XYZ file of C-alpha atoms in Angstrom:
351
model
C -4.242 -0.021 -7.887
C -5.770 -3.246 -6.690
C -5.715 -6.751 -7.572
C -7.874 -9.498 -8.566
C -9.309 -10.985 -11.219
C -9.479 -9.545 -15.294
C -13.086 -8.029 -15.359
C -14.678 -5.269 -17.629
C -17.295 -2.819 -16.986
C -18.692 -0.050 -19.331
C -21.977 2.247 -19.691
C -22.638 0.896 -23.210
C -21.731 4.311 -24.553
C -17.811 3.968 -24.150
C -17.338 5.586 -21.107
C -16.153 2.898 -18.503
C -13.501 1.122 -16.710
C -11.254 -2.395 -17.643
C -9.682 -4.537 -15.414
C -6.828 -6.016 -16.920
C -4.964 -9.537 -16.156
C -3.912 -8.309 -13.003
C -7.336 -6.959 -11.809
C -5.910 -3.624 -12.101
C -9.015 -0.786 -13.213
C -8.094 2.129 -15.561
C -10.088 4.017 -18.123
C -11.786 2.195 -20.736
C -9.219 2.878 -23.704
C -6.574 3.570 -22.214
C -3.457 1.215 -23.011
C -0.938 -0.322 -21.007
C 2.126 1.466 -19.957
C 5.422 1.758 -21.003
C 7.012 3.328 -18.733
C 7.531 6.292 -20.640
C 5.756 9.880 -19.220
C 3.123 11.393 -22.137
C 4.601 15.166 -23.388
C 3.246 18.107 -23.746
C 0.930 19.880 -21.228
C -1.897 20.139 -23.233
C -2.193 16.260 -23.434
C -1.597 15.678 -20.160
C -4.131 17.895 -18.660
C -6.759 16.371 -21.356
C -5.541 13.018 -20.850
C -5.977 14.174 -16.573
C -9.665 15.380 -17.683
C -10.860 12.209 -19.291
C -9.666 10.114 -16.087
C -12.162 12.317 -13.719
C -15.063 12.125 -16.032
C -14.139 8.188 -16.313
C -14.086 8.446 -12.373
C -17.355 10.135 -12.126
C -19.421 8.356 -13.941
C -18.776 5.207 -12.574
C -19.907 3.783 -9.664
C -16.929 3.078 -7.208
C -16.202 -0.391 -7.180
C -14.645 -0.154 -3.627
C -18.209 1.578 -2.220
C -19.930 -1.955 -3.509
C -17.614 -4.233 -2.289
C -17.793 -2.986 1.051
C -20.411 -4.213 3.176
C -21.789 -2.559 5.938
C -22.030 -5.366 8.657
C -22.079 -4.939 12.367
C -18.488 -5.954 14.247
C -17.503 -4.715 17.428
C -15.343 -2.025 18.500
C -11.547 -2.617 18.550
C -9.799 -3.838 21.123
C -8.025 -0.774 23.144
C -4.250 -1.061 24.659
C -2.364 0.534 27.024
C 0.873 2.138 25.793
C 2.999 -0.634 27.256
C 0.907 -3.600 25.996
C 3.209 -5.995 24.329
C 2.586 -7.177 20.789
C 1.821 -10.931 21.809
C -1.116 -9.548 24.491
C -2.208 -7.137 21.240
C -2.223 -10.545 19.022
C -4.283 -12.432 21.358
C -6.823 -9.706 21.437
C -7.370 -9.111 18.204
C -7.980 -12.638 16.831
C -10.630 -12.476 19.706
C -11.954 -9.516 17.877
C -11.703 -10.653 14.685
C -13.335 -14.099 15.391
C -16.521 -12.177 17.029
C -16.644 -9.955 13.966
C -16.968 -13.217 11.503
C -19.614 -14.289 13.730
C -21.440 -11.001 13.935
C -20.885 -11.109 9.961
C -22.442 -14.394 10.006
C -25.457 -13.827 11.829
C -26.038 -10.347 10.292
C -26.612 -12.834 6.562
C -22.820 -11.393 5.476
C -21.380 -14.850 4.502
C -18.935 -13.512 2.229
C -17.807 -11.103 4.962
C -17.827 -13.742 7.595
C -15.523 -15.944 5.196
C -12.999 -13.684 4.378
C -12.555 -12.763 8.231
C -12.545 -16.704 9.465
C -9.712 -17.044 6.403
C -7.673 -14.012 7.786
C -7.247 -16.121 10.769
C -7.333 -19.467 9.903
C -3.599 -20.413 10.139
C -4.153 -20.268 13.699
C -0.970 -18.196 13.879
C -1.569 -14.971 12.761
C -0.531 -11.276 14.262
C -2.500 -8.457 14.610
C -1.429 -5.334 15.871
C -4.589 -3.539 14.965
C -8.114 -4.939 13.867
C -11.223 -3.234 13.287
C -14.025 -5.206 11.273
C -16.054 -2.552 11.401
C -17.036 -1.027 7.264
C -14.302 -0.898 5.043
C -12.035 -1.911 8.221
C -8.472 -1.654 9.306
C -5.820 -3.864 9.999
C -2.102 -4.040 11.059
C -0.447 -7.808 10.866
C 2.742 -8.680 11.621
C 4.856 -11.744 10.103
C 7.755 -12.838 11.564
C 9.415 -11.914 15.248
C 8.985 -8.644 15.434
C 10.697 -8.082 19.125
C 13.961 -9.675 17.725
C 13.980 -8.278 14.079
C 16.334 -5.718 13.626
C 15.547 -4.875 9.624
C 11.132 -4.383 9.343
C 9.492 -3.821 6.377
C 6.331 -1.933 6.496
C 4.304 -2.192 3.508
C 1.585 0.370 2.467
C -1.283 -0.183 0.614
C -2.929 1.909 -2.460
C -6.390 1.775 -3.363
C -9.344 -0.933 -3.078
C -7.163 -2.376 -0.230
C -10.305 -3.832 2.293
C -10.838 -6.651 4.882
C -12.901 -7.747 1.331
C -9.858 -7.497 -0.478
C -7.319 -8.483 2.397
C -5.908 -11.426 1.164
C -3.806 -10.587 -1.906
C -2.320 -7.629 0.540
C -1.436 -10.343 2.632
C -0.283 -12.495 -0.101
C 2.517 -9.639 -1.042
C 3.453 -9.609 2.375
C 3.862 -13.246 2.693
C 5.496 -12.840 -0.114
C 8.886 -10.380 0.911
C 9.034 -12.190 4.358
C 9.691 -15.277 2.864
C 12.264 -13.253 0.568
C 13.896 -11.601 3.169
C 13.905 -14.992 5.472
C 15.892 -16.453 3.256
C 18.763 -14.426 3.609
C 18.136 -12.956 6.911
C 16.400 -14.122 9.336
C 15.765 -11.706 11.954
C 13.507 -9.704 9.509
C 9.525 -8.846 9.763
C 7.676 -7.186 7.730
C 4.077 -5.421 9.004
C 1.265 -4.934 6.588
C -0.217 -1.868 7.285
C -3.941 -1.394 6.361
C -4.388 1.971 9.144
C -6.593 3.996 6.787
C -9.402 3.536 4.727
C -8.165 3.703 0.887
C -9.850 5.276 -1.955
C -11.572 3.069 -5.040
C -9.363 3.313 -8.203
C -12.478 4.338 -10.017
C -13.141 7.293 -8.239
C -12.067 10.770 -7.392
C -11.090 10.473 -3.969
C -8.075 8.404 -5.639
C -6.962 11.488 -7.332
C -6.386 13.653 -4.321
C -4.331 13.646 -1.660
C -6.998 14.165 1.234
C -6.919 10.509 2.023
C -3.700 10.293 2.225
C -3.581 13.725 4.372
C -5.724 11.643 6.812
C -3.550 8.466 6.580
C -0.456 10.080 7.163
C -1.548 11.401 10.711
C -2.545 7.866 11.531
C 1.179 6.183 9.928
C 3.254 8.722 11.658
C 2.962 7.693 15.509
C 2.702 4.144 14.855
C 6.098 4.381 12.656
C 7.317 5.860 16.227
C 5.543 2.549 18.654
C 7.081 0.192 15.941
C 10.635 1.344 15.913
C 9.956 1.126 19.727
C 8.737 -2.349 20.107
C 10.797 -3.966 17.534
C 14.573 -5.525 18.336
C 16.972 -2.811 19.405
C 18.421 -0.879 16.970
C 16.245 -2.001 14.374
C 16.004 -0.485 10.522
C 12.795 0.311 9.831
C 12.090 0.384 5.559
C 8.757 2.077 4.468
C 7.476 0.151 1.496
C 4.639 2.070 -0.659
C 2.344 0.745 -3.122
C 0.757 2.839 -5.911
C -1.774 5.409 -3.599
C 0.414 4.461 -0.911
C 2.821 6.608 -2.170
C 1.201 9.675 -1.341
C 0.756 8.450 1.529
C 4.256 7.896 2.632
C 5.220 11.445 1.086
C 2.863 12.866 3.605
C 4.084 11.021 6.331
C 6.561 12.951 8.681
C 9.033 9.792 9.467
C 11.595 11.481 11.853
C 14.097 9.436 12.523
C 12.684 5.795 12.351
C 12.425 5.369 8.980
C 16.137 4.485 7.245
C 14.211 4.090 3.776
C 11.535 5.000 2.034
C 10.495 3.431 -1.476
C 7.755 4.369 -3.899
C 6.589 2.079 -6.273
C 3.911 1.711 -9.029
C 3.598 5.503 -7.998
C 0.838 8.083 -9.796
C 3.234 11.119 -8.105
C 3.716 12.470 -4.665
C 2.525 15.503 -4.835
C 6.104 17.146 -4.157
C 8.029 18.355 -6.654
C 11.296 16.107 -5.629
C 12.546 14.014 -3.088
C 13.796 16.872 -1.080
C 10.585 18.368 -0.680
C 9.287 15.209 1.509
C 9.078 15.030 5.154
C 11.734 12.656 5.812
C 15.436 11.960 6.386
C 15.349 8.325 4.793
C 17.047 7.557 1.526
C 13.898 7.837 -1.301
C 14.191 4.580 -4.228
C 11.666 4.899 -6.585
C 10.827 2.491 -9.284
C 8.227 1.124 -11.690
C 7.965 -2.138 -13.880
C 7.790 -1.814 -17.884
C 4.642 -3.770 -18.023
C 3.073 -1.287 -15.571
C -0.173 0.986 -17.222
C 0.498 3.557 -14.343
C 3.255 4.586 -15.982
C 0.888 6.321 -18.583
C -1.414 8.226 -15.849
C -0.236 12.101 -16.240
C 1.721 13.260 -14.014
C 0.241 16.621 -13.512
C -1.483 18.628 -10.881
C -4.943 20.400 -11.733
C -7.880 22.020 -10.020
C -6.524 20.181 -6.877
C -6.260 16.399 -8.613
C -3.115 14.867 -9.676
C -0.083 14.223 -8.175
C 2.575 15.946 -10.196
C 5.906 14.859 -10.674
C 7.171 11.032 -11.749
C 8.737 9.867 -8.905
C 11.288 7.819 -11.790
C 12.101 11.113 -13.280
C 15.406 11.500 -12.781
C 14.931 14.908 -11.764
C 12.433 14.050 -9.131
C 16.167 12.661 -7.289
C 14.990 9.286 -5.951
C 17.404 6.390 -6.090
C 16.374 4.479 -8.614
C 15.498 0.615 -8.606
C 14.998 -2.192 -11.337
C 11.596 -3.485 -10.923
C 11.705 -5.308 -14.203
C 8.929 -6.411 -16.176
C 5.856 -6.740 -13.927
C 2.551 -5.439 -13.867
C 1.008 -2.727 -11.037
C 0.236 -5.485 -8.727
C 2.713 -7.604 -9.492
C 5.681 -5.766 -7.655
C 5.496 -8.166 -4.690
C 5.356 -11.448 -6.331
C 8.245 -14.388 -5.891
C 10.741 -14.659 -8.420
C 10.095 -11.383 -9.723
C 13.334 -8.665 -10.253
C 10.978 -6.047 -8.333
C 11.032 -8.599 -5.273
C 14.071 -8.875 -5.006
C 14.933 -4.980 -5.315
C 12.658 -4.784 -2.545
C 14.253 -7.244 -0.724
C 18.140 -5.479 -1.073
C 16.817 -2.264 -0.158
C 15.535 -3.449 2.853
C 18.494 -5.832 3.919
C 21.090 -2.998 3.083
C 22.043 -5.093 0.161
C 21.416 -3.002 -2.651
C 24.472 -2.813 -4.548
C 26.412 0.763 -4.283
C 26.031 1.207 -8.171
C 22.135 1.473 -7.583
C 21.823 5.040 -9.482
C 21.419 8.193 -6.500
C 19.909 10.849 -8.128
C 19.814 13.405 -4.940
């Protein structure tokens, strides 16, 4: 549920993980998806059991990629402090935590954070250097946009790992700048995410925690952003049970769940939220063969893509789990519609 670059790992004995072409890491054996759901129960719950003895016997490749360097505390705000006096703040903060990282012998830290600024130009709602970290950025005008995207990460998303979130991110502003400009879109890093080789990523009690944290600041957004703004929750592989945990209210117009292991509800209707619910997943996409059960408390039940879960349904075409964001792909540009209001009224409503 990450990205980065093809790598293998394995105990000798068979037991391990593999990193395909898109960095993705998934159960030594275990082929590529379809997009088709495994049948019967007894192979699913199996096929469930072999992923949590895969997960526990490796050593989380999150937990070893995340330093523990000193940084300071985050900046704190007043309810009425504007996003630019947030922005200027926080590249403050993030500049002394690349020099704490620096003089604490964390190069690789300290690079990473200097290159999350380095465009000179860059908008942070929220920074936090401190462990895995946290971090809220904004792209685009977000006082005069009336559509905002808020994308959600899944797991192994870190300041160490920052970049190709902010690369997808990039990504769908310039898509939806081309069309229509008065659009942002805010990457939201507000929780700390579980490795995809471990067993925190197959419960829900990180995204119980996250969802505490994304409900209020769905709330400050809506208010900060240009009047009578659409805000579109975008959600990324673990980031879907995130958003399915996350009571929206009213500021959320759309809510779409992609490259998704489950919810944990058994449909749409059973999520907290009164936003439309798209759900897609591309053909080249191994997630697609994770089983979509619940047991002893791990799992996440239900394909979101199942018709009879009653999302709206999206083409993502043929990409990859970490590919859903990249340009010229059909899942950009799905992505793109649905957050414009564009999406043609054919798109298939299942609810």
């Amino acid at each position: 549920m990450a990205t980065g670059t093809g790598t293998s790992t394995g105990t000798g004995t068979g037991t391990g993980t593999r990193t395909g072409s898109t960095g993705e890491s998934r159960p030594a054996g275990t082929a590529p998806a379809t997009g088709r759901v495994r049948s019967g129960g007894g192979r699913l719950r199996r096929g469930l059991l072999a992923t949590l003895v895969a997960a526990a016997v490796v050593v989380p490749v999150s937990a070893a990629a995340s330093p523990n360097v000193p940084a300071p505390a985050p900046a704190t705000f007043s309810e009425d402090a504007t996003p630019r006096s947030r922005y200027t703040a926080n590249i403050a903060a993030l500049a002394e935590a690349a020099r704490m990282a620096e003089d604490a012998d964390r190069p690789g830290r300290a690079a990473r954070l200097r290159a999350m600024s380095s465009a000179g130009a860059a908008r942070f709602l929220t920074f936090d250097g401190r462990g895995r970290g946290r971090a809220v950025e904004v792209f685009g005008e977000l006082e005069s946009a009336d559509r905002v995207a808020v994308l959600v990460p899944g797991s192994d998303t870190t300041l160490d790992t920052y970049q190709r979130f902010r690369a997808g991110a990039v990504s769908l502003q310039q898509r939806l700048q081309a069309e229509h400009p008065r659009s942002a879109v805010v990457a939201w890093l507000g929780y700390d995410t579980p490795g995809t080789v471990s067993t925190t990523v197959l419960s829900a009690d990180r995204a119980d925690e996250a969802a505490v944290e994304l409900a209020p600041f769905l709330d400050r957004l809506r208010a900060i952003s240009g009047p009578g703004a659409q805000l579109s929750l975008l959600c990324h592989s673990y980031g879907s049970v995130v958003c399915a945990r996350t009571d929206t209210g009213s500021s959320v117009s759309d809510m779409v769940l992609f490259g998704s292991p489950g919810t944990g509800a058994g449909s749409a209707r059973e999520l907290p939220t009164t936003a439309r619910v798209w759900a897609g997943r591309g053909s080249d996409d191994w997630i697609g063969n994770v089983p979509h059960v619940r047991f002893g408390g791990f799992g996440f039940g239900p394909d979101p893509v199942d018709p009879a879960f009653g999302a709206r349904a999206f083409d993502a075409g043929a990409v990859g789990h970490s590919d859903y964001l990249k340009p010229g792909t059909e899942s950009l540009d799905s992505l793109a519609a649905i957050v414009l209001g564009t999406t043609p009224a054919s798109e298939v409503d299942h609810g």
